[in-house]
């Protein structure tokens, strides 16, 4: 039937057309099916997003990590009126915790570097150290950093009377809450020096736990206690110093080499 239909159509037409479609004449009505033409910016492929970079680093220098596992709250809660003092988070999850102390030097590269790294960090800030420019730390908080307490003036607390220790801990937490709207719940004693009075004062100031560290980073070098490898649950300490970029990248590379992922310390506290 299809051959007969074609022959009948051909007989009617003045010019033979066969069964194939012919180009429409200039005056023919527009076809129902139109060729889509690009219109506006959406038609072009999106431009590649600029890769972050700064003085002494580029995006390629920053190790990439997958998502951290769902956290488990394993740091012991305060007991008998004293907070727990922890050197390593007691977890077997493949995570490590990066902490940055003090805040005396406001490194110009820190905000952009933290934003480009997309890793959680905890900042134990000394209020006298940051009083001259508390706004410097707001972009770091926007990038995911969480601010915790590290005293007012960075004294060695061990051996000080209860009232002096409580003043240093409570006073710093209150001031940080005024600047950043969130009151700290974690505490790190300066130099890691503490006694039972420290842990009692921290509890009375509303802290949930106090923390030491297992690795330190300075001048781009990671210093280990024991094994020369970051272990699950390890807490890494660095500072706001001139070598901030080198220290930050060295810490992340050490975590990456160990097959671990940065996680947020606060998420593991009961």
Short mmCIF file of C-alpha atoms in Angstrom, two decimals:
data_model
loop_
_atom_site.label_atom_id
_atom_site.label_comp_id
_atom_site.label_asym_id
_atom_site.label_seq_id
_atom_site.Cartn_x
_atom_site.Cartn_y
_atom_site.Cartn_z
CA UNK A 1 0.00 0.00 0.00
CA UNK A 2 2.82 2.43 0.70
CA UNK A 3 4.14 2.08 -2.91
CA UNK A 4 0.70 2.67 -4.41
CA UNK A 5 0.16 5.72 -2.20
CA UNK A 6 3.45 7.21 -3.34
CA UNK A 7 2.54 6.64 -7.01
CA UNK A 8 -0.83 8.34 -6.52
CA UNK A 9 0.77 11.37 -4.88
CA UNK A 10 3.34 11.58 -7.66
CA UNK A 11 0.61 11.58 -10.28
CA UNK A 12 -1.13 14.55 -8.68
CA UNK A 13 1.97 16.73 -8.26
CA UNK A 14 3.22 18.74 -11.19
CA UNK A 15 6.83 18.10 -10.27
CA UNK A 16 7.72 14.65 -9.02
CA UNK A 17 8.57 14.62 -5.37
CA UNK A 18 8.96 10.96 -4.44
CA UNK A 19 8.40 9.94 -0.80
CA UNK A 20 11.17 12.06 0.69
CA UNK A 21 10.60 15.43 2.31
CA UNK A 22 11.42 18.45 0.17
CA UNK A 23 12.81 21.78 1.36
CA UNK A 24 10.04 24.24 2.17
CA UNK A 25 9.60 27.14 -0.20
CA UNK A 26 10.45 30.61 1.04
CA UNK A 27 6.73 31.34 1.38
CA UNK A 28 5.74 28.08 3.02
CA UNK A 29 4.25 28.11 6.49
CA UNK A 30 6.79 27.53 9.27
CA UNK A 31 7.30 23.95 10.29
CA UNK A 32 5.84 22.75 13.56
CA UNK A 33 9.27 21.44 14.58
CA UNK A 34 11.83 24.18 14.94
CA UNK A 35 15.55 23.96 15.36
CA UNK A 36 16.43 25.24 18.83
CA UNK A 37 18.68 28.24 18.71
CA UNK A 38 20.88 29.37 21.54
CA UNK A 39 19.38 32.19 23.55
CA UNK A 40 21.18 34.11 26.26
CA UNK A 41 23.92 33.02 28.64
CA UNK A 42 22.19 29.77 29.62
CA UNK A 43 22.85 28.35 26.18
CA UNK A 44 26.61 28.47 26.68
CA UNK A 45 28.35 25.94 28.93
CA UNK A 46 29.03 27.44 32.35
CA UNK A 47 32.46 28.94 32.74
CA UNK A 48 34.89 26.99 34.90
CA UNK A 49 34.91 28.26 38.45
CA UNK A 50 38.18 30.06 39.28
CA UNK A 51 40.49 27.92 41.38
CA UNK A 52 41.35 29.49 44.71
CA UNK A 53 44.88 30.65 45.29
CA UNK A 54 46.84 32.99 47.50
CA UNK A 55 50.33 33.95 48.52
CA UNK A 56 52.27 30.72 48.96
CA UNK A 57 49.46 28.33 48.01
CA UNK A 58 47.06 27.26 45.29
CA UNK A 59 44.02 25.01 45.27
CA UNK A 60 46.21 22.15 44.04
CA UNK A 61 48.27 22.33 47.24
CA UNK A 62 45.25 21.51 49.41
CA UNK A 63 44.55 17.78 49.97
CA UNK A 64 41.03 16.73 49.07
CA UNK A 65 38.94 14.65 51.47
CA UNK A 66 35.69 12.78 51.22
CA UNK A 67 32.92 13.40 53.74
CA UNK A 68 33.65 12.51 57.35
CA UNK A 69 31.65 9.62 58.85
CA UNK A 70 28.65 10.32 61.03
CA UNK A 71 30.16 11.43 64.35
CA UNK A 72 29.93 9.44 67.55
CA UNK A 73 29.84 11.29 70.85
CA UNK A 74 32.57 9.48 72.74
CA UNK A 75 34.39 12.16 74.72
CA UNK A 76 33.33 11.55 78.33
CA UNK A 77 30.98 14.02 79.96
CA UNK A 78 32.00 15.91 83.08
CA UNK A 79 31.89 13.83 86.25
CA UNK A 80 32.31 14.59 89.94
CA UNK A 81 32.33 18.31 89.20
CA UNK A 82 35.27 18.16 86.77
CA UNK A 83 35.47 18.08 82.98
CA UNK A 84 37.34 15.30 81.20
CA UNK A 85 40.84 16.12 79.93
CA UNK A 86 41.47 14.42 76.61
CA UNK A 87 44.64 13.94 74.54
CA UNK A 88 42.98 11.82 71.86
CA UNK A 89 39.32 11.34 71.04
CA UNK A 90 38.52 7.69 71.88
CA UNK A 91 37.21 6.67 68.47
CA UNK A 92 38.23 4.10 65.87
CA UNK A 93 36.64 6.12 63.10
CA UNK A 94 39.15 7.25 60.50
CA UNK A 95 39.10 10.87 61.58
CA UNK A 96 41.50 13.41 63.06
CA UNK A 97 40.91 16.86 64.53
CA UNK A 98 42.70 20.06 63.58
CA UNK A 99 42.86 22.79 66.22
CA UNK A 100 44.43 26.26 65.96
CA UNK A 101 45.40 28.25 69.05
CA UNK A 102 45.86 31.78 70.38
CA UNK A 103 45.29 34.32 67.59
CA UNK A 104 48.13 36.76 68.23
CA UNK A 105 49.09 36.91 64.56
CA UNK A 106 46.24 37.51 62.11
CA UNK A 107 47.70 35.83 59.04
CA UNK A 108 46.27 37.41 55.87
CA UNK A 109 46.04 34.08 54.05
CA UNK A 110 44.13 32.17 56.74
CA UNK A 111 40.57 33.19 55.79
CA UNK A 112 40.92 32.34 52.09
CA UNK A 113 42.88 29.16 52.79
CA UNK A 114 40.30 27.82 55.24
CA UNK A 115 37.49 28.67 52.85
CA UNK A 116 39.24 26.86 50.00
CA UNK A 117 40.07 23.78 52.10
CA UNK A 118 36.48 23.02 53.20
CA UNK A 119 37.64 21.22 56.36
CA UNK A 120 36.35 21.68 59.92
CA UNK A 121 38.69 23.28 62.46
CA UNK A 122 38.41 24.35 66.09
CA UNK A 123 39.94 27.67 67.14
CA UNK A 124 41.01 27.92 70.79
CA UNK A 125 41.33 31.70 71.02
CA UNK A 126 42.92 33.84 73.72
CA UNK A 127 40.78 36.94 74.17
CA UNK A 128 43.66 39.36 74.85
CA UNK A 129 45.35 38.08 71.70
CA UNK A 130 42.40 38.88 69.46
CA UNK A 131 40.97 41.93 71.23
CA UNK A 132 42.61 44.28 68.72
CA UNK A 133 40.73 42.71 65.79
CA UNK A 134 37.99 40.21 66.67
CA UNK A 135 36.40 40.77 63.25
CA UNK A 136 39.38 39.06 61.60
CA UNK A 137 38.00 35.70 62.73
CA UNK A 138 34.48 36.13 61.34
CA UNK A 139 35.39 34.89 57.83
CA UNK A 140 37.01 31.85 59.44
CA UNK A 141 33.79 31.15 61.31
CA UNK A 142 31.86 31.61 58.06
CA UNK A 143 34.18 29.01 56.51
CA UNK A 144 33.21 26.47 59.20
CA UNK A 145 35.62 27.12 62.07
CA UNK A 146 34.22 26.90 65.61
CA UNK A 147 35.59 29.17 68.35
CA UNK A 148 36.38 27.77 71.80
CA UNK A 149 37.97 29.14 74.99
CA UNK A 150 41.70 29.47 75.72
CA UNK A 151 41.74 31.95 78.67
CA UNK A 152 41.94 35.73 78.77
CA UNK A 153 45.70 36.31 78.96
CA UNK A 154 47.29 32.87 78.34
CA UNK A 155 48.73 32.20 81.83
CA UNK A 156 49.90 28.84 83.06
CA UNK A 157 46.90 27.83 85.13
CA UNK A 158 48.39 24.96 87.08
CA UNK A 159 48.87 26.01 90.69
CA UNK A 160 46.75 29.15 90.50
CA UNK A 161 43.89 29.48 93.01
CA UNK A 162 40.38 28.53 91.96
CA UNK A 163 39.16 32.13 91.70
CA UNK A 164 41.99 33.09 89.33
CA UNK A 165 41.47 30.05 87.12
CA UNK A 166 37.72 30.54 87.02
CA UNK A 167 38.19 34.19 86.07
CA UNK A 168 40.45 33.23 83.16
CA UNK A 169 38.12 30.53 81.83
CA UNK A 170 34.72 32.12 82.43
CA UNK A 171 35.92 35.56 81.40
CA UNK A 172 37.26 34.33 78.08
CA UNK A 173 34.11 32.35 77.30
CA UNK A 174 31.89 35.32 78.13
CA UNK A 175 33.90 37.69 75.94
CA UNK A 176 33.96 35.28 73.00
CA UNK A 177 30.19 34.93 73.30
CA UNK A 178 29.85 38.71 73.10
CA UNK A 179 31.93 38.88 69.93
CA UNK A 180 30.65 35.80 68.12
CA UNK A 181 27.17 35.16 69.65
CA UNK A 182 28.04 31.55 70.56
CA UNK A 183 29.50 30.81 74.00
CA UNK A 184 32.32 28.25 73.92
CA UNK A 185 31.76 24.82 75.44
CA UNK A 186 35.30 23.41 75.06
CA UNK A 187 38.48 24.58 76.74
CA UNK A 188 42.21 24.21 76.22
CA UNK A 189 44.54 25.29 79.04
CA UNK A 190 47.57 27.25 77.83
CA UNK A 191 50.65 25.06 77.37
CA UNK A 192 48.44 22.09 78.23
CA UNK A 193 49.16 22.80 81.89
CA UNK A 194 46.31 21.99 84.26
CA UNK A 195 45.45 20.57 87.65
CA UNK A 196 42.26 19.40 89.31
CA UNK A 197 41.36 23.01 90.05
CA UNK A 198 41.51 23.76 86.31
CA UNK A 199 39.11 20.97 85.48
CA UNK A 200 36.75 22.00 88.27
CA UNK A 201 36.79 25.66 87.23
CA UNK A 202 36.21 24.68 83.60
CA UNK A 203 33.17 22.67 84.62
CA UNK A 204 31.81 25.55 86.69
CA UNK A 205 32.27 27.86 83.69
CA UNK A 206 30.05 25.65 81.54
CA UNK A 207 32.74 23.80 79.63
CA UNK A 208 31.97 20.23 78.53
CA UNK A 209 35.57 19.03 78.11
CA UNK A 210 39.20 20.18 78.02
CA UNK A 211 41.73 19.10 75.41
CA UNK A 212 45.44 18.47 75.01
CA UNK A 213 46.89 17.27 71.67
CA UNK A 214 48.89 14.44 70.11
CA UNK A 215 50.70 16.22 67.26
CA UNK A 216 51.99 19.76 66.84
CA UNK A 217 52.84 21.63 63.64
CA UNK A 218 55.41 24.42 63.41
CA UNK A 219 57.35 25.87 60.46
CA UNK A 220 55.71 23.34 58.17
CA UNK A 221 56.83 20.28 60.15
CA UNK A 222 54.58 17.86 62.02
CA UNK A 223 55.95 16.66 65.35
CA UNK A 224 54.58 13.39 66.67
CA UNK A 225 54.34 11.80 70.09
CA UNK A 226 55.28 8.17 69.55
CA UNK A 227 54.31 6.80 66.15
CA UNK A 228 55.22 9.01 63.20
CA UNK A 229 51.75 8.85 61.81
CA UNK A 230 48.45 10.47 62.71
CA UNK A 231 46.20 7.93 64.41
CA UNK A 232 42.38 7.79 64.44
CA UNK A 233 41.09 10.27 66.99
CA UNK A 234 44.31 12.30 67.18
CA UNK A 235 44.11 16.01 67.92
CA UNK A 236 46.58 18.19 66.01
CA UNK A 237 47.72 21.56 67.37
CA UNK A 238 48.96 24.52 65.33
CA UNK A 239 48.98 28.28 65.94
CA UNK A 240 48.35 31.55 64.16
CA UNK A 241 52.00 32.14 63.26
CA UNK A 242 53.98 33.48 60.28
CA UNK A 243 54.20 29.96 58.81
CA UNK A 244 50.42 29.49 58.97
CA UNK A 245 50.10 28.41 55.32
CA UNK A 246 52.88 25.81 55.59
CA UNK A 247 51.59 24.55 58.92
CA UNK A 248 47.99 24.24 57.76
CA UNK A 249 48.95 22.36 54.59
CA UNK A 250 51.39 20.13 56.49
CA UNK A 251 48.67 19.17 58.96
CA UNK A 252 46.21 18.30 56.19
CA UNK A 253 48.83 16.27 54.30
CA UNK A 254 49.65 14.31 57.45
CA UNK A 255 45.96 13.51 57.91
CA UNK A 256 45.67 12.52 54.25
CA UNK A 257 48.75 10.26 54.37
CA UNK A 258 47.26 8.43 57.33
CA UNK A 259 44.07 7.70 55.38
CA UNK A 260 42.02 9.87 57.74
CA UNK A 261 39.51 12.68 57.27
CA UNK A 262 39.30 15.94 59.26
CA UNK A 263 36.30 16.02 61.58
CA UNK A 264 34.89 18.60 63.98
CA UNK A 265 35.94 18.14 67.59
CA UNK A 266 32.67 19.53 68.95
CA UNK A 267 30.70 16.75 67.23
CA UNK A 268 32.40 14.08 69.36
CA UNK A 269 31.70 15.59 72.77
CA UNK A 270 28.76 14.40 74.86
#
